[in-house]
């Protein structure tokens, strides 16, 4: 049973404030006996993924991305690649915040000892457009793709890249993309609300997802944005572009390395450029790996028509959906370790910041000690 079938013959009961589903049901879709896993297993997966794994990674990644921002800002955002890496770290910290906000529901459940499916925070977040914050995942993917393209152009056409791909141009691209991607994602976030759902055939009332009035009036537009653009088009475009540009960069880099072996001397600045390129190739590969699960899950309903919300395999579908917050959190958290491991200049700047913080702390301690002695 597809989502469209679930919405057939429905109406809004204003008196009881419940969404009435009058289509013939023999059971609640979540309790469909054809489901591969029971509803309780789906809920357990969601609690472990959204309540433990995702927030732990996000709580680690958030301060690391703040450090990344400080380091690249210290190095100078007038440099194009530093600007893009700064933007990526900043957007990734917003992604971590989005993951943490999403996980707050499960923290509330633990503290309250009430493990219901939809708590007050989940309802507030879903019904007030806060899910739009998750649109920064797509902004992060856009910036990652820009970084891959920038490195490819610098290796392939270095002079043209400096002339046409300036820092100011990059900043404009990122700003426009952020507004467009987050803004359009708001429409998707408003597709469903959480509220009372009544199945007349079963005489059953549950708390579940109901279509918003905007979605009922603009179903085709929202479905295109959700399924075609955000669900499949953008992730495939980002991954495909990153794969192609990263492959070209890797081939060009190997060719340049073979040429350098034949030369008697190698300039130091060129060696630093190669080190930065290798680091960015590793970051691009991490982005590709962390984006593929979202594409695969979006593709599966195309080949398995019942693998969707309201379908016969709804529980398995919701179990996979519940894990989609984990890969973006991993992607945003691990970049720091690539920078530290492969970026010589990053390590140097990080040491400078740490030394400056230590000296500032020592001065404050000395001042506090003198005040206390007086």
XYZ file of C-alpha atoms in Angstrom:
374
model
C 0.000 0.000 0.000
C 1.585 3.263 -1.103
C 1.383 6.653 0.606
C -1.090 7.876 -1.998
C -3.300 4.883 -1.287
C -3.129 5.677 2.397
C -4.537 9.128 1.698
C -7.423 7.871 -0.450
C -10.915 8.548 0.899
C -9.763 10.623 3.839
C -11.162 13.676 5.544
C -10.417 15.966 8.465
C -12.727 15.590 11.440
C -12.849 19.068 12.968
C -15.010 18.021 15.886
C -12.628 15.375 17.196
C -9.548 17.051 15.663
C -8.543 13.691 14.185
C -7.568 12.775 10.670
C -10.172 10.276 9.479
C -9.024 7.421 7.252
C -12.114 5.738 5.794
C -10.279 3.424 3.414
C -10.845 -0.266 4.062
C -8.186 -1.616 6.445
C -7.978 -5.027 8.032
C -5.092 -3.927 10.285
C -2.959 -0.962 11.250
C -0.271 -0.537 8.506
C 2.472 -0.782 11.151
C 1.047 -4.162 12.225
C 0.873 -5.589 8.708
C 1.726 -9.308 9.040
C 3.725 -9.079 5.797
C 6.214 -6.750 7.502
C 9.639 -8.363 7.708
C 10.227 -6.892 11.168
C 7.671 -5.956 13.850
C 6.896 -2.394 14.850
C 8.735 -2.841 18.169
C 11.975 -3.600 16.310
C 11.613 -0.431 14.249
C 11.088 1.599 17.406
C 14.162 0.010 18.990
C 16.284 0.830 15.917
C 15.071 4.429 16.015
C 15.830 4.778 19.727
C 19.349 3.361 19.373
C 20.111 5.358 16.220
C 18.506 8.665 17.171
C 18.900 8.396 20.925
C 22.442 7.008 21.237
C 24.556 6.715 18.084
C 23.658 9.961 16.278
C 23.800 12.312 19.301
C 27.073 10.830 20.577
C 28.702 11.394 17.176
C 27.139 14.872 16.905
C 28.276 15.891 20.402
C 31.812 14.879 19.395
C 31.617 16.467 15.952
C 30.206 19.840 17.058
C 33.272 21.057 19.021
C 35.594 19.557 16.388
C 33.859 21.556 13.655
C 34.091 24.691 15.773
C 37.848 24.055 15.977
C 37.929 23.575 12.199
C 36.212 26.949 11.753
C 38.740 28.665 14.018
C 41.711 27.086 12.246
C 40.602 27.931 8.701
C 39.571 31.436 9.759
C 42.999 31.879 11.311
C 44.653 30.736 8.082
C 42.680 33.343 6.154
C 39.328 32.973 4.396
C 40.486 35.178 1.528
C 42.133 32.034 0.206
C 39.538 30.141 -1.814
C 40.080 26.670 -0.375
C 40.254 27.994 3.191
C 36.965 29.780 2.615
C 35.282 26.612 1.329
C 36.668 24.501 4.180
C 35.537 27.136 6.680
C 32.036 27.106 5.154
C 31.932 23.320 5.261
C 32.980 23.231 8.931
C 30.401 25.901 9.797
C 27.592 24.121 7.947
C 28.642 20.767 9.433
C 28.338 22.256 12.908
C 24.767 23.241 11.997
C 24.191 19.664 10.833
C 25.413 18.460 14.233
C 22.978 20.847 15.917
C 20.162 19.476 13.724
C 21.054 15.907 14.720
C 21.143 16.888 18.400
C 17.757 18.604 18.122
C 16.359 15.502 16.462
C 17.695 13.357 19.319
C 16.271 15.517 22.098
C 13.026 13.544 21.925
C 14.756 10.372 23.055
C 16.576 12.170 25.865
C 13.169 13.345 27.065
C 11.806 9.804 26.871
C 14.675 8.473 29.006
C 14.250 11.173 31.643
C 10.469 10.892 31.705
C 10.486 7.099 31.562
C 7.829 7.263 28.859
C 8.946 5.567 25.638
C 5.998 6.516 23.493
C 6.370 6.840 19.746
C 5.791 10.609 19.546
C 6.604 12.759 22.538
C 5.922 16.508 22.912
C 9.243 17.621 21.395
C 8.829 15.372 18.351
C 5.332 16.766 17.781
C 6.487 20.360 18.267
C 9.473 19.887 15.941
C 7.460 18.203 13.198
C 4.480 20.543 13.417
C 6.439 23.823 13.529
C 8.927 23.438 10.698
C 12.030 22.812 12.830
C 12.821 19.801 10.636
C 13.884 22.371 8.045
C 17.134 22.659 10.001
C 18.066 19.258 8.556
C 18.250 20.933 5.141
C 21.789 22.001 6.052
C 22.820 18.417 5.262
C 22.257 19.278 1.598
C 24.165 22.549 1.987
C 27.076 20.578 3.424
C 26.898 18.199 0.457
C 26.896 21.174 -1.916
C 30.008 22.629 -0.283
C 31.725 19.220 -0.391
C 30.992 19.037 -4.108
C 32.364 22.543 -4.597
C 35.573 21.547 -2.814
C 35.979 18.532 -5.109
C 35.365 20.713 -8.175
C 37.763 23.387 -6.926
C 40.564 20.883 -6.428
C 39.933 19.328 -9.843
C 40.089 22.719 -11.568
C 43.233 23.696 -9.667
C 45.003 20.527 -10.756
C 43.686 20.511 -14.340
C 43.490 24.222 -15.192
C 45.329 26.092 -12.412
C 45.493 29.498 -14.141
C 41.855 29.496 -15.233
C 40.783 28.391 -11.751
C 42.527 31.378 -10.167
C 40.938 33.727 -12.684
C 37.323 32.506 -12.751
C 36.925 30.645 -9.451
C 37.632 33.424 -6.950
C 36.924 33.452 -3.214
C 34.163 36.040 -3.597
C 32.470 33.921 -6.270
C 32.670 30.854 -4.039
C 31.123 32.770 -1.144
C 28.211 33.889 -3.320
C 27.610 30.344 -4.565
C 27.536 28.954 -1.018
C 25.227 31.714 0.269
C 22.724 31.353 -2.587
C 22.772 27.555 -2.331
C 22.198 27.688 1.445
C 19.151 29.941 1.104
C 17.688 27.906 -1.768
C 18.315 24.432 -0.330
C 17.131 25.217 3.212
C 14.188 27.256 1.935
C 12.906 24.547 -0.390
C 13.493 21.936 2.314
C 10.950 23.779 4.462
C 8.251 22.740 1.986
C 9.247 19.098 2.401
C 9.333 19.397 6.187
C 5.738 20.630 6.088
C 4.536 17.566 4.174
C 3.391 15.661 7.251
C 2.274 16.668 10.715
C 1.958 14.503 13.817
C -1.552 14.234 15.131
C -4.548 12.066 15.840
C -5.388 9.483 13.148
C -8.642 7.523 13.274
C -9.222 4.378 11.181
C -12.980 4.055 10.771
C -12.819 0.470 9.510
C -10.834 -0.644 12.562
C -12.455 1.833 14.962
C -8.890 2.645 16.084
C -7.375 5.998 17.029
C -3.591 6.377 17.110
C -0.969 9.147 17.101
C 0.625 9.188 13.672
C 1.652 11.168 10.603
C -1.085 13.097 8.816
C -0.744 15.092 5.582
C -0.704 18.857 5.991
C -3.200 21.099 4.243
C -0.392 22.524 2.123
C 0.560 19.029 0.978
C -3.038 18.128 0.126
C -3.304 21.292 -1.985
C 0.143 20.991 -3.647
C 0.771 17.253 -3.568
C 2.504 17.063 -6.947
C 4.925 19.912 -6.133
C 5.853 18.501 -2.720
C 6.267 14.963 -4.055
C 8.577 16.211 -6.810
C 10.688 18.160 -4.339
C 10.766 15.321 -1.810
C 11.142 12.303 -4.043
C 12.772 13.586 -7.208
C 14.871 16.584 -6.154
C 15.920 16.027 -2.538
C 15.396 12.304 -2.364
C 17.250 11.336 -5.513
C 18.297 14.187 -7.815
C 20.488 16.275 -5.511
C 22.241 13.364 -3.734
C 22.976 11.669 -7.067
C 24.222 14.918 -8.580
C 26.482 15.644 -5.614
C 27.908 12.121 -5.483
C 28.313 11.755 -9.266
C 30.031 15.132 -9.589
C 32.299 14.394 -6.628
C 33.206 10.951 -7.980
C 34.056 12.320 -11.434
C 36.082 15.303 -10.206
C 37.860 13.278 -7.519
C 38.787 10.617 -10.069
C 40.174 13.246 -12.462
C 42.099 14.865 -9.609
C 43.572 11.525 -8.536
C 44.681 10.653 -12.080
C 46.209 14.096 -12.618
C 47.942 13.906 -9.254
C 49.527 10.548 -10.075
C 50.681 11.881 -13.440
C 52.238 14.884 -11.728
C 53.921 12.621 -9.150
C 55.466 10.494 -11.914
C 56.731 13.638 -13.622
C 58.261 14.968 -10.401
C 60.229 11.759 -9.904
C 62.035 12.507 -13.160
C 62.963 16.019 -12.067
C 66.005 16.798 -9.965
C 64.214 19.320 -7.756
C 60.708 19.899 -6.491
C 59.434 23.231 -5.253
C 58.287 23.268 -1.645
C 55.062 25.136 -2.391
C 54.159 22.558 -5.028
C 54.710 19.780 -2.484
C 52.379 21.542 -0.051
C 49.763 21.850 -2.784
C 49.975 18.109 -3.420
C 49.567 17.370 0.301
C 46.460 19.562 0.460
C 45.055 17.846 -2.626
C 45.551 14.389 -1.112
C 43.800 15.525 2.047
C 40.840 16.871 0.080
C 40.619 13.663 -1.963
C 40.308 11.716 1.297
C 37.594 14.111 2.510
C 35.711 13.711 -0.785
C 35.880 9.900 -0.529
C 34.434 10.094 2.990
C 31.605 12.266 1.686
C 30.823 9.772 -1.082
C 30.697 6.823 1.327
C 28.431 8.686 3.770
C 26.032 9.870 1.041
C 25.478 6.526 -0.714
C 23.159 5.051 2.001
C 20.658 7.872 1.486
C 20.624 7.276 -2.278
C 20.199 3.511 -1.912
C 17.293 3.856 0.518
C 15.610 6.331 -1.825
C 16.084 3.987 -4.773
C 14.675 0.890 -3.081
C 10.980 2.004 -3.246
C 11.377 2.324 -7.023
C 12.121 -1.401 -7.306
C 10.122 -2.533 -4.243
C 6.817 -0.653 -4.444
C 5.658 -1.717 -0.957
C 8.874 -0.462 0.641
C 7.518 2.938 1.756
C 5.360 4.702 4.320
C 2.024 2.903 4.372
C 3.335 -0.054 2.360
C 3.516 -3.683 3.367
C 7.155 -3.293 4.381
C 6.619 -0.029 6.222
C 8.437 -1.112 9.394
C 11.596 -2.089 7.521
C 11.440 1.164 5.567
C 11.066 3.212 8.769
C 13.952 1.273 10.324
C 16.241 2.295 7.462
C 14.950 5.871 7.547
C 15.740 6.054 11.276
C 19.430 5.433 10.545
C 19.808 8.190 7.929
C 20.936 10.714 10.540
C 24.045 8.639 11.315
C 26.066 9.000 8.038
C 25.890 12.846 7.929
C 26.957 12.968 11.593
C 29.905 10.670 10.827
C 30.874 12.740 7.799
C 30.883 15.993 9.756
C 32.832 14.532 12.700
C 35.618 12.695 10.853
C 36.830 15.598 8.708
C 38.808 16.979 11.648
C 40.884 13.812 11.888
C 41.703 13.945 8.166
C 42.847 17.540 8.562
C 45.044 16.701 11.555
C 46.480 13.567 9.983
C 47.174 14.936 6.501
C 47.281 18.722 6.845
C 50.673 20.065 7.952
C 49.530 23.670 7.921
C 46.362 22.708 9.797
C 48.423 21.137 12.581
C 50.687 24.171 12.794
C 47.762 26.577 13.036
C 46.036 24.356 15.578
C 49.165 24.377 17.757
C 49.317 28.150 17.534
C 45.703 28.441 18.656
C 46.275 26.019 21.526
C 49.366 27.928 22.663
C 47.488 31.221 22.473
C 44.613 29.767 24.515
C 47.038 28.390 27.098
C 48.821 31.720 27.476
C 45.496 33.527 27.830
C 44.372 31.033 30.449
C 47.651 31.391 32.380
C 47.305 35.179 32.399
C 43.768 34.935 33.744
C 44.858 32.475 36.432
C 47.696 34.797 37.471
C 45.333 37.757 37.668
C 42.824 35.749 39.720
C 45.638 34.589 42.036
C 46.829 38.160 42.615
C 43.287 39.310 43.334
C 42.777 36.444 45.754
C 46.099 37.230 47.539
C 45.007 40.845 48.045
